[in-house]
Amino acid sequence: MALLLWLQSQLSSCWSNISVLGVFLTVFTLLFDFMKRRKKWSHYPPGPVSLPFIGTMLYVDFRNPHLSFNQLHKKFGNIFNLQNCWSNLVVLNGYKTVKEALVHRSEDFADRPYFPVYEHLGYGNKSEGIVMARYGHVWKELRKFTLSTLRNFGMGKKSLEERVTEEVGFLCSAVNSEEGRPFDLRFLVNNAVCNVICTTIYGERFDYGDATFKKLLHLFENSLNEEAGFLPQLLNEVPILLRIPGVPQKVFRGQKAFMDFIDVLIDKHMETWNPAHIRDFTDAFLKEMEKGKVAEENGFSYNNLRLVTADLFAAGSETTSTTLQWAFLYMLLHPEIQSKVQAEIDKVIGRERSPTMKDQASMPYTNAVIHEVQRYGDVVPIGLPHMTYRDTKLQGFFIPKGTTIITNLSSVLKDEAVWEKPNEFYPEHFLDANGHFVKPEAFLPFSAGRRACLGEQLARMELFIFFTTLLQKFTFVLPEDQPRPREDGRFALTSSPHPYLVRAVPR
Ligand code: HEM
Ligand SMILES: *[C@@H]1O[C@H](CO)[C@@H](O)[C@H](O)[C@H]1NC(C)=O
Ligand SMILES: *[C@@H]1O[C@H](CO)[C@@H](O)[C@H](O)[C@H]1NC(C)=O
């Protein structure tokens, strides 16, 4: 009996030890979490209450983020804070705020957050590509090289414009072979835009029916989809989860396959490379790599070659192709605008000659329509994330170094204080009283400042040449049996139209 009592007392003291330890650990963890989430600065932007561990992640529906953000914007104003687990985010809304950050304090806002989720693709502190690179020497060198190489230097005989013009010829034949039947433009336009990037970077174009090409585009689409949703966000915030064997491979299967594809294209270049005959961007990059140690320190390494070209592909194809899909959708919905564009094409270019970039200056209406497509289509609604490079101030708020910044480009392109009819398709936003083209400063679909889109020149060229050439050859009409297409977008990182069918009637 005594033994039993003794045992019981031992057991219960053990239990109480465990529960004391438990309570202690819980208090400690909560305190640690509290310290991590605490904002010790005065004048930090306001925001919703942050919960233990997850911060404010529950306030945001990652599949439909804009809906949640609307409410937060109403409640807290143009500058508000959020917290993903332990990292701080600040959201900027409206032309005035975004411009002040990106243009007037360009360097303060020029950094990017680090993305551990991409480490399995070879992204790391020594090789970051361009799009997600931290602000600094290597990013500057790679950006400078890429801009000058794309600017028609250093890519062999064929200029960028020739590549675009050649591709639109193939696109027109493909559209023509639909013979005025209803079809979904999306696939052909996407193929054509991807081909422009492909020939520019890898010197290779694919026939639209090509099996390899279909596979590439499919992989690419999957890899974009893998970025959306709660799980990738969480993995990024709690990178230790990525160390669980198999997790990155499982969650990011498409991205991995896409990179494998790129590796094949690059290996092929390395085998056939000839410094006297530079065929494309990859060749130009390889030439830079040959320069040895200094070049390597400036970021010209094999791993960066993979990442930079993957970046150009990712940043340059979906954005441009989606913008064109919006363009043709708006032409369906506004036939009177389509006719005015065609009248201008007939007057300035005629029906025979191919449009060139030189024509743009004499086509204010067409130019205004393309700009309005970009404004109203709002293809990259919240831009790419930035990060503060040093402590900074914005409209009286203090924002510490290392804060992730979301620039709401949508709120700039639809800012009621700037645009006459922000929520309508209205090309006159870009025309003055005399019908001359004007570009309001709040036109920021490519963002602004040091991190602004590097492909703007190529994108402008593609939009103008594709759009005018197709409207020169075809009139786009809604098939009789089809409902009027929706005007609202489907939001991922880009906002694209819901699928629609169209008839391309030869003119
Ligand atoms: C209509 C088409 C396009 C749109 C709307 C667009 C828009 C954007 C936006 C909003 C950003 C983020 C800027 C920021 O962080 O503040 C960006 C970055 C970038 N874009 Fe584009 N883009 C387009 C086409 C292209 C093309 C064709 C290319 C490639 C040739 C390209 C390459 C890049 C790169 C490399 C960056 C990252 C720049 C950096 O971090 O330094 N884009 N783009
Ligand atoms: C961005 O601005 C648009 C338009 O003002 C708004 O609907 C959306 O919720 C905003 N998104 C964010 C992230 O603040
Ligand atoms: C790279 O740097 C970031 C931030 O400076 C750090 O969190 C990360 O662990 C580093 N990654 C590697 C692979 O060294």
Coordinates of C-alpha atoms and ligand atoms in Angstrom, one line a residue:
M1 CA 0.0 0.0 0.0
A2 CA 2.7 2.4 1.0
L3 CA 4.5 1.4 -2.2
L4 CA 1.4 2.3 -4.2
L5 CA 1.1 5.7 -2.5
W6 CA 4.7 6.4 -3.1
L7 CA 4.3 5.5 -6.8
Q8 CA 1.3 7.7 -7.1
S9 CA 3.0 10.7 -5.6
Q10 CA 6.0 10.2 -7.9
L11 CA 3.8 10.0 -10.9
S12 CA 1.8 13.0 -10.0
S13 CA 4.9 15.1 -9.4
C14 CA 6.2 14.0 -12.7
W15 CA 2.9 15.1 -14.3
S16 CA 3.1 18.4 -12.6
N17 CA 6.7 18.8 -13.8
I18 CA 5.6 18.1 -17.3
S19 CA 2.7 20.5 -17.2
V20 CA 5.0 23.2 -15.6
L21 CA 7.4 22.6 -18.4
G22 CA 4.5 22.8 -20.9
V23 CA 3.2 26.1 -19.5
F24 CA 6.7 27.4 -19.5
L25 CA 7.4 26.4 -23.1
T26 CA 4.1 27.9 -24.2
V27 CA 4.6 31.2 -22.5
F28 CA 8.2 31.3 -23.9
T29 CA 7.1 30.5 -27.4
L30 CA 4.2 33.1 -27.3
L31 CA 6.6 35.7 -25.9
F32 CA 9.2 34.9 -28.6
D33 CA 6.5 35.1 -31.2
F34 CA 5.3 38.4 -29.7
M35 CA 8.8 39.8 -29.9
K36 CA 9.1 38.7 -33.5
R37 CA 5.8 40.3 -34.5
R38 CA 6.1 43.4 -32.3
K39 CA 6.4 46.7 -34.1
K40 CA 8.7 48.8 -32.0
W41 CA 8.7 51.8 -34.3
S42 CA 6.6 54.9 -34.0
H43 CA 4.6 56.1 -37.0
Y44 CA 4.6 52.6 -38.5
P45 CA 1.7 52.3 -41.0
P46 CA -1.6 51.1 -39.5
G47 CA -3.0 47.6 -40.2
P48 CA -5.2 44.8 -38.9
V49 CA -4.5 43.0 -35.6
S50 CA -1.8 40.4 -36.0
L51 CA -2.3 36.9 -34.6
P52 CA 0.3 34.6 -33.0
F53 CA 2.5 32.9 -35.6
I54 CA 0.4 33.5 -38.7
G55 CA 0.3 37.3 -38.3
T56 CA -2.4 38.7 -40.6
M57 CA -2.4 35.9 -43.2
L58 CA -5.9 34.9 -42.4
Y59 CA -7.2 38.3 -43.5
V60 CA -6.1 37.7 -47.0
D61 CA -7.7 35.2 -49.3
F62 CA -4.7 34.3 -51.4
R63 CA -6.8 33.0 -54.2
N64 CA -8.8 36.3 -54.4
P65 CA -6.5 38.7 -52.7
H66 CA -8.0 41.8 -54.3
L67 CA -11.3 41.4 -52.5
S68 CA -9.7 41.2 -49.1
F69 CA -7.4 44.2 -49.9
N70 CA -10.3 46.4 -50.9
Q71 CA -11.7 46.1 -47.4
L72 CA -8.4 46.8 -45.8
H73 CA -7.8 49.8 -48.0
K74 CA -11.2 51.3 -47.0
K75 CA -10.4 50.8 -43.4
F76 CA -6.8 51.8 -43.1
G77 CA -6.1 54.2 -46.0
N78 CA -3.5 54.4 -48.8
I79 CA -0.6 52.9 -46.7
F80 CA -1.3 50.0 -44.5
N81 CA 0.7 47.1 -43.0
L82 CA 0.2 43.3 -43.0
Q83 CA 2.2 40.5 -41.5
N84 CA 2.9 37.2 -43.1
C85 CA 4.0 35.1 -40.1
W86 CA 7.1 37.1 -39.0
S87 CA 7.7 39.3 -42.0
N88 CA 6.4 42.7 -42.4
L89 CA 4.5 43.9 -45.5
V90 CA 3.4 47.4 -46.3
V91 CA 0.9 48.0 -49.1
L92 CA 1.0 51.2 -51.1
N93 CA -2.1 52.5 -52.9
G94 CA -2.8 55.4 -55.4
Y95 CA -0.7 57.3 -57.9
K96 CA 0.7 59.8 -55.4
T97 CA 1.9 57.3 -52.9
V98 CA 3.3 54.8 -55.4
K99 CA 5.1 57.4 -57.4
E100 CA 6.7 58.9 -54.3
A101 CA 8.0 55.5 -53.3
L102 CA 9.2 54.2 -56.7
V103 CA 10.4 57.4 -58.3
H104 CA 11.3 60.0 -55.5
R105 CA 12.7 57.4 -53.2
S106 CA 13.7 54.9 -55.8
E107 CA 16.8 53.4 -54.1
D108 CA 15.1 53.1 -50.7
F109 CA 12.5 50.8 -52.3
A110 CA 14.7 49.0 -54.9
D111 CA 15.4 45.8 -53.0
R112 CA 13.5 42.5 -53.4
P113 CA 12.6 40.1 -50.6
Y114 CA 14.5 36.8 -50.6
F115 CA 12.5 33.8 -51.9
P116 CA 13.7 30.5 -50.3
V117 CA 11.0 28.7 -52.4
Y118 CA 13.2 29.1 -55.5
E119 CA 16.3 27.6 -54.0
H120 CA 15.5 24.2 -55.6
L121 CA 15.8 25.9 -59.0
G122 CA 19.4 27.0 -58.4
Y123 CA 18.3 30.4 -57.0
G124 CA 20.5 31.5 -54.1
N125 CA 22.7 34.2 -52.7
K126 CA 25.2 33.9 -55.5
S127 CA 22.8 33.4 -58.4
E128 CA 19.6 35.3 -58.4
G129 CA 18.8 36.1 -62.0
I130 CA 17.3 39.6 -62.4
V131 CA 13.6 39.6 -61.5
M132 CA 14.1 38.4 -57.9
A133 CA 17.7 39.5 -57.4
R134 CA 18.5 41.6 -54.3
Y135 CA 19.4 45.2 -55.1
G136 CA 23.2 45.5 -55.6
H137 CA 26.2 45.2 -57.8
V138 CA 25.3 41.9 -59.6
W139 CA 21.7 42.9 -60.3
K140 CA 23.0 46.2 -61.8
E141 CA 25.5 44.5 -64.0
L142 CA 23.0 41.9 -65.3
R143 CA 20.3 44.4 -65.9
K144 CA 22.6 46.7 -67.8
F145 CA 23.9 43.8 -69.9
T146 CA 20.4 42.6 -70.7
L147 CA 19.0 46.0 -71.6
S148 CA 21.8 46.7 -74.0
T149 CA 21.8 43.3 -75.5
L150 CA 18.0 43.5 -76.1
R151 CA 18.4 47.0 -77.5
N152 CA 19.3 45.5 -80.9
F153 CA 23.0 45.3 -80.1
G154 CA 24.9 42.2 -79.7
M155 CA 22.3 39.7 -81.0
G156 CA 23.6 39.0 -84.5
K157 CA 22.1 40.2 -87.7
K158 CA 18.4 40.1 -86.9
S159 CA 17.0 43.0 -85.0
L160 CA 14.3 42.6 -82.4
E161 CA 11.8 44.3 -84.7
E162 CA 12.5 41.9 -87.5
R163 CA 11.9 39.0 -85.1
V164 CA 8.6 40.4 -84.1
T165 CA 7.5 41.1 -87.7
E166 CA 8.5 37.6 -88.8
E167 CA 6.5 36.0 -86.0
V168 CA 3.3 38.0 -86.7
G169 CA 3.4 36.7 -90.2
F170 CA 3.1 33.2 -88.9
L171 CA 0.4 34.3 -86.5
C172 CA -1.7 35.8 -89.3
S173 CA -1.4 32.6 -91.4
A174 CA -2.6 30.6 -88.4
V175 CA -5.5 32.9 -87.8
N176 CA -6.3 32.8 -91.4
S177 CA -6.5 29.0 -91.4
E178 CA -9.4 29.2 -88.9
E179 CA -11.4 30.5 -91.9
G180 CA -13.7 32.8 -89.9
R181 CA -14.9 30.0 -87.6
P182 CA -15.2 30.8 -83.9
F183 CA -11.9 30.0 -82.0
D184 CA -10.0 30.9 -78.9
L185 CA -7.3 33.3 -79.8
R186 CA -5.4 32.7 -76.6
F187 CA -3.4 29.7 -77.8
L188 CA -2.2 31.2 -81.0
V189 CA -1.3 34.6 -79.5
N190 CA 0.5 32.8 -76.6
N191 CA 2.5 30.7 -79.0
A192 CA 3.5 33.7 -81.1
V193 CA 4.6 35.8 -78.0
C194 CA 6.5 32.9 -76.6
N195 CA 8.2 32.4 -79.9
V196 CA 9.4 36.0 -79.9
I197 CA 11.1 35.4 -76.5
C198 CA 12.4 32.0 -77.7
T199 CA 14.1 33.3 -80.8
T200 CA 15.5 36.3 -78.9
I201 CA 16.9 34.2 -76.1
Y202 CA 17.6 30.8 -77.6
G203 CA 17.5 31.6 -81.3
E204 CA 14.8 29.0 -81.8
R205 CA 11.2 29.2 -82.9
F206 CA 8.7 26.4 -82.9
D207 CA 5.8 25.6 -85.2
Y208 CA 2.5 26.2 -83.4
G209 CA 1.6 22.5 -83.6
D210 CA 5.0 21.3 -82.4
A211 CA 4.8 18.7 -79.6
T212 CA 7.9 20.0 -77.8
F213 CA 6.5 23.5 -77.9
K214 CA 3.2 22.4 -76.5
K215 CA 5.0 20.6 -73.7
L216 CA 7.1 23.7 -72.9
L217 CA 4.1 26.0 -72.8
H218 CA 2.2 23.5 -70.7
L219 CA 5.1 23.3 -68.2
F220 CA 5.3 27.0 -68.1
E221 CA 1.7 27.5 -67.4
N222 CA 1.8 24.9 -64.6
S223 CA 4.8 26.6 -63.1
L224 CA 3.0 29.9 -62.9
N225 CA 0.0 28.3 -61.3
E226 CA 2.2 26.8 -58.6
E227 CA 3.0 30.3 -57.3
A228 CA -0.5 31.1 -56.3
G229 CA -2.2 30.0 -53.1
F230 CA -1.6 29.7 -49.4
L231 CA 0.9 26.8 -49.4
P232 CA 3.7 28.6 -51.5
Q233 CA 3.3 31.7 -49.3
L234 CA 3.6 29.6 -46.2
L235 CA 6.7 27.7 -47.5
N236 CA 8.3 31.1 -48.3
E237 CA 7.7 32.3 -44.7
V238 CA 8.7 29.1 -43.0
P239 CA 11.4 27.9 -45.3
I240 CA 12.4 25.1 -42.9
L241 CA 9.4 23.2 -44.3
L242 CA 11.2 23.1 -47.6
R243 CA 13.8 20.9 -45.9
I244 CA 11.3 18.1 -45.6
P245 CA 12.4 15.7 -48.3
G246 CA 10.3 15.8 -51.4
V247 CA 8.3 18.9 -50.5
P248 CA 9.8 21.4 -53.0
Q249 CA 9.8 18.7 -55.7
K250 CA 6.1 18.0 -55.1
V251 CA 4.8 21.5 -54.8
F252 CA 6.9 23.0 -57.6
R253 CA 7.0 20.1 -60.0
G254 CA 6.2 22.3 -63.0
Q255 CA 8.9 24.8 -62.3
K256 CA 11.5 22.1 -62.0
A257 CA 10.5 20.6 -65.3
F258 CA 10.6 24.0 -66.9
M259 CA 14.1 24.6 -65.8
D260 CA 15.2 21.1 -67.0
F261 CA 13.8 22.2 -70.4
I262 CA 15.8 25.4 -70.4
D263 CA 19.0 23.4 -69.4
V264 CA 18.6 21.4 -72.6
L265 CA 18.4 24.5 -74.7
I266 CA 21.4 26.0 -73.0
D267 CA 23.5 22.9 -73.3
K268 CA 22.8 22.8 -77.0
H269 CA 24.1 26.4 -77.2
M270 CA 27.3 25.5 -75.4
E271 CA 28.1 22.7 -77.8
T272 CA 27.6 24.9 -80.9
W273 CA 28.8 28.2 -79.6
N274 CA 31.0 30.3 -81.9
P275 CA 32.2 33.7 -80.6
A276 CA 32.5 35.0 -84.1
H277 CA 28.8 34.3 -84.8
I278 CA 26.5 35.4 -82.0
R279 CA 23.0 34.2 -82.7
D280 CA 21.0 35.3 -79.7
F281 CA 20.9 36.4 -76.1
T282 CA 22.3 33.1 -74.8
D283 CA 25.3 33.4 -77.1
A284 CA 25.9 36.9 -76.0
F285 CA 25.8 35.9 -72.3
L286 CA 28.2 33.0 -73.0
K287 CA 30.6 35.5 -74.6
E288 CA 30.5 37.6 -71.5
M289 CA 31.2 34.5 -69.3
E290 CA 34.3 33.9 -71.4
K291 CA 35.8 37.1 -70.0
G292 CA 36.8 35.2 -66.9
K293 CA 37.1 36.0 -63.2
V294 CA 35.9 39.6 -63.3
A295 CA 32.8 38.6 -65.3
E296 CA 32.1 35.9 -62.9
E297 CA 32.2 38.4 -60.0
N298 CA 29.8 40.5 -62.0
G299 CA 27.3 37.6 -62.1
F300 CA 28.0 36.1 -65.5
S301 CA 28.0 32.5 -64.4
Y302 CA 26.3 29.4 -65.8
N303 CA 23.7 29.4 -63.1
N304 CA 22.8 33.0 -63.7
L305 CA 22.5 32.3 -67.4
R306 CA 19.8 29.7 -66.6
L307 CA 18.0 32.1 -64.2
V308 CA 18.2 35.2 -66.3
T309 CA 16.8 33.5 -69.4
A310 CA 14.1 31.8 -67.4
D311 CA 13.3 35.3 -66.0
L312 CA 13.0 36.9 -69.4
F313 CA 10.8 34.0 -70.4
A314 CA 8.6 34.3 -67.3
A315 CA 8.4 38.1 -67.2
G316 CA 8.0 38.6 -71.0
S317 CA 5.6 36.0 -72.3
E318 CA 2.5 35.8 -70.1
T319 CA 2.3 39.6 -69.5
T320 CA 2.5 40.5 -73.2
S321 CA 0.2 37.6 -74.4
T322 CA -2.4 38.5 -71.8
T323 CA -2.3 42.2 -72.8
L324 CA -3.0 41.2 -76.4
Q325 CA -5.9 38.9 -75.3
W326 CA -7.4 42.0 -73.5
A327 CA -6.8 44.1 -76.7
F328 CA -8.9 41.8 -78.9
L329 CA -11.5 41.3 -76.3
Y330 CA -12.0 45.1 -76.1
M331 CA -12.2 45.3 -79.9
L332 CA -15.0 42.7 -79.8
L333 CA -16.9 44.7 -77.2
H334 CA -16.3 48.1 -78.9
P335 CA -16.7 47.5 -82.6
E336 CA -16.8 51.3 -83.2
I337 CA -13.3 51.7 -81.7
Q338 CA -12.1 48.8 -83.8
S339 CA -13.3 50.5 -87.0
K340 CA -11.6 53.7 -86.0
V341 CA -8.3 51.9 -85.5
Q342 CA -8.7 50.1 -88.9
A343 CA -9.5 53.4 -90.6
E344 CA -6.2 54.9 -89.2
I345 CA -4.3 51.8 -90.3
D346 CA -5.7 52.1 -93.8
K347 CA -4.8 55.7 -94.0
V348 CA -1.3 55.5 -92.7
I349 CA -0.1 52.0 -93.7
G350 CA -2.6 50.8 -96.2
R351 CA -3.5 47.1 -96.7
E352 CA -0.3 45.7 -98.2
R353 CA 2.8 46.9 -96.4
S354 CA 3.7 45.5 -93.0
P355 CA 3.4 47.9 -90.1
T356 CA 6.7 49.1 -88.6
M357 CA 7.6 51.0 -85.4
K358 CA 8.1 54.1 -87.4
D359 CA 4.4 54.2 -88.1
Q360 CA 3.5 54.6 -84.5
A361 CA 4.3 58.3 -84.4
S362 CA 1.7 59.0 -87.1
M363 CA -1.0 56.8 -85.5
P364 CA -2.2 58.6 -82.4
Y365 CA -5.5 56.9 -82.1
T366 CA -4.1 53.3 -82.4
N367 CA -1.4 54.3 -80.0
A368 CA -4.0 55.6 -77.5
V369 CA -6.1 52.4 -77.9
I370 CA -3.1 50.2 -77.1
H371 CA -2.2 52.4 -74.0
E372 CA -5.8 52.2 -72.9
V373 CA -5.8 48.4 -73.2
Q374 CA -2.8 48.4 -70.9
R375 CA -4.4 50.8 -68.4
Y376 CA -7.8 49.2 -68.3
G377 CA -6.6 45.6 -68.7
D378 CA -4.3 46.2 -65.7
V379 CA -2.3 43.0 -66.4
V380 CA 0.0 43.1 -63.4
P381 CA -2.3 44.5 -60.7
I382 CA 0.0 44.5 -57.8
G383 CA 3.3 44.6 -59.6
L384 CA 6.2 42.5 -58.1
P385 CA 7.1 42.7 -54.5
H386 CA 9.7 45.2 -53.5
M387 CA 11.7 45.5 -50.3
T388 CA 13.0 48.5 -48.5
Y389 CA 16.8 48.8 -48.9
R390 CA 17.2 51.1 -45.9
D391 CA 15.0 52.7 -43.3
T392 CA 12.8 55.3 -45.0
K393 CA 9.8 57.6 -44.6
L394 CA 6.7 57.8 -46.8
Q395 CA 4.0 60.5 -46.3
G396 CA 4.9 60.7 -42.6
F397 CA 5.0 57.0 -42.0
F398 CA 8.2 55.2 -40.9
I399 CA 9.1 52.1 -42.9
P400 CA 12.1 50.1 -41.6
K401 CA 14.7 48.4 -43.8
G402 CA 13.8 44.9 -44.9
T403 CA 10.0 45.6 -45.1
T404 CA 8.3 43.9 -48.1
I405 CA 6.5 46.5 -50.2
I406 CA 3.4 45.8 -52.3
T407 CA 2.9 48.5 -54.9
N408 CA -0.7 48.4 -56.0
L409 CA -0.3 49.3 -59.7
S410 CA -4.0 48.7 -60.2
S411 CA -4.9 51.6 -57.8
V412 CA -2.6 53.8 -60.0
L413 CA -4.0 52.8 -63.3
K414 CA -7.6 53.3 -62.0
D415 CA -6.9 56.2 -59.6
E416 CA -10.0 58.4 -59.5
A417 CA -8.0 61.5 -58.8
V418 CA -6.1 61.1 -62.2
W419 CA -8.3 59.4 -64.8
E420 CA -11.5 60.9 -66.2
K421 CA -13.3 57.5 -66.5
P422 CA -11.1 55.1 -64.5
N423 CA -13.6 52.2 -64.8
E424 CA -14.4 52.4 -68.5
F425 CA -12.5 51.6 -71.7
Y426 CA -11.9 55.1 -72.9
P427 CA -9.0 55.7 -75.4
E428 CA -9.5 59.4 -75.0
H429 CA -7.5 59.2 -71.8
F430 CA -4.5 59.3 -74.1
L431 CA -5.6 62.0 -76.6
D432 CA -5.6 65.7 -76.2
A433 CA -8.3 68.0 -77.6
N434 CA -6.5 68.1 -81.0
G435 CA -6.4 64.3 -81.2
H436 CA -2.6 64.2 -80.4
F437 CA -1.3 61.4 -78.3
V438 CA -0.5 62.2 -74.7
K439 CA 0.7 60.0 -71.9
P440 CA -0.4 60.9 -68.4
E441 CA 2.2 60.3 -65.7
A442 CA 0.0 57.8 -63.9
F443 CA 0.3 55.4 -66.8
L444 CA 2.5 52.9 -64.9
P445 CA 1.7 49.3 -66.2
F446 CA 5.4 48.7 -66.3
S447 CA 5.9 50.2 -62.8
A448 CA 8.6 52.9 -62.4
G449 CA 12.0 53.6 -60.8
R450 CA 15.1 51.4 -60.7
R451 CA 13.1 48.2 -60.8
A452 CA 10.8 49.2 -63.6
C453 CA 10.1 46.6 -66.3
L454 CA 13.2 45.9 -68.3
G455 CA 11.3 44.6 -71.3
E456 CA 9.2 47.7 -71.9
Q457 CA 10.7 48.4 -75.3
L458 CA 10.2 44.9 -76.5
A459 CA 6.7 44.8 -75.1
R460 CA 5.7 48.1 -76.8
M461 CA 7.0 46.7 -80.1
E462 CA 5.1 43.5 -79.8
L463 CA 1.9 45.2 -78.8
F464 CA 2.0 47.7 -81.6
I465 CA 3.1 45.3 -84.4
F466 CA 0.9 42.4 -83.4
F467 CA -2.2 44.6 -82.9
T468 CA -1.9 46.7 -86.0
T469 CA -1.0 43.7 -88.3
L470 CA -3.9 41.6 -87.1
L471 CA -6.4 44.5 -87.4
Q472 CA -5.0 45.3 -90.8
K473 CA -5.8 41.8 -92.0
F474 CA -8.9 40.9 -90.0
T475 CA -12.0 42.2 -88.3
F476 CA -12.7 40.6 -84.9
V477 CA -16.3 39.8 -84.2
L478 CA -18.3 38.0 -81.5
P479 CA -19.8 34.7 -82.9
E480 CA -23.6 34.9 -83.1
D481 CA -24.3 32.1 -80.6
Q482 CA -21.8 33.4 -78.0
P483 CA -22.7 35.3 -74.8
R484 CA -21.1 38.7 -74.4
P485 CA -17.7 38.0 -72.9
R486 CA -16.9 39.1 -69.3
E487 CA -14.9 42.1 -68.7
D488 CA -13.5 41.2 -65.3
G489 CA -10.2 39.5 -64.9
R490 CA -9.0 36.2 -63.5
F491 CA -6.4 37.0 -60.9
A492 CA -3.2 35.1 -60.4
L493 CA 0.0 37.1 -60.4
T494 CA -1.4 38.5 -63.7
S495 CA -5.0 39.4 -64.4
S496 CA -6.2 37.7 -67.6
P497 CA -9.6 37.6 -69.4
H498 CA -12.0 34.7 -69.0
P499 CA -11.7 32.5 -72.1
Y500 CA -13.8 33.8 -75.0
L501 CA -14.4 32.8 -78.6
V502 CA -13.9 35.1 -81.5
R503 CA -14.3 35.1 -85.3
A504 CA -11.5 36.6 -87.3
V505 CA -13.1 37.8 -90.6
P506 CA -10.6 38.6 -93.3
R507 CA -10.8 42.2 -94.6
Ligands
HEM1 C1 2.9 44.1 -71.6 C2 4.0 43.5 -71.2 C3 4.7 43.7 -69.8 C4 4.2 44.2 -68.7 C5 2.8 44.8 -68.4 C6 5.3 44.1 -67.7 C7 5.2 44.6 -66.4 C8 6.2 44.5 -65.5 C9 6.1 44.9 -64.1 C10 4.9 45.6 -63.5 C11 7.3 44.6 -63.5 C12 7.7 44.9 -62.0 C13 8.4 46.1 -61.8 C14 8.7 46.4 -60.4 O1 9.2 45.5 -59.7 O2 8.4 47.5 -59.9 C15 8.2 44.0 -64.5 C16 9.5 43.6 -64.3 C17 10.3 43.0 -65.2 N1 9.9 42.8 -66.5 FE1 8.2 43.2 -67.5 N2 6.4 43.6 -68.3 C18 6.0 43.3 -69.6 C19 6.9 42.7 -70.6 C20 8.1 42.3 -70.4 C21 9.0 41.7 -71.4 C22 8.6 41.5 -72.8 C23 10.2 41.4 -70.7 C24 11.4 40.8 -71.3 C25 12.0 40.9 -72.3 C26 10.1 41.8 -69.4 C27 11.1 41.7 -68.4 C28 11.0 42.1 -67.1 C29 12.1 42.0 -66.1 C30 13.4 41.3 -66.4 C31 11.6 42.5 -64.9 C32 12.4 42.6 -63.6 C33 13.1 43.9 -63.5 C34 14.0 44.1 -62.2 O3 13.7 43.5 -61.2 O4 15.0 44.8 -62.3 N3 8.8 42.3 -69.2 N4 7.5 44.0 -65.7
LIG2 C1 -5.4 47.8 -55.3 O1 -6.3 48.8 -55.8 C2 -7.5 48.3 -56.3 C3 -8.2 49.5 -57.0 O2 -8.1 50.6 -56.2 C4 -8.3 47.7 -55.2 O3 -9.5 47.1 -55.7 C5 -7.5 46.5 -54.7 O4 -8.1 45.9 -53.6 C6 -6.1 47.0 -54.2 N1 -5.2 45.9 -53.8 C7 -4.4 46.0 -52.8 C8 -3.4 44.9 -52.6 O5 -4.4 46.9 -52.0
LIG3 C1 20.8 33.9 -48.4 O1 20.6 35.1 -47.7 C2 19.4 35.2 -47.0 C3 19.2 36.6 -46.5 O2 20.3 37.3 -46.5 C4 19.4 34.1 -46.0 O3 18.1 34.1 -45.3 C5 19.5 32.7 -46.7 O4 19.6 31.7 -45.7 C6 20.7 32.7 -47.6 N1 20.6 31.5 -48.4 C7 21.7 30.7 -48.7 C8 21.4 29.6 -49.5 O5 22.8 31.0 -48.3

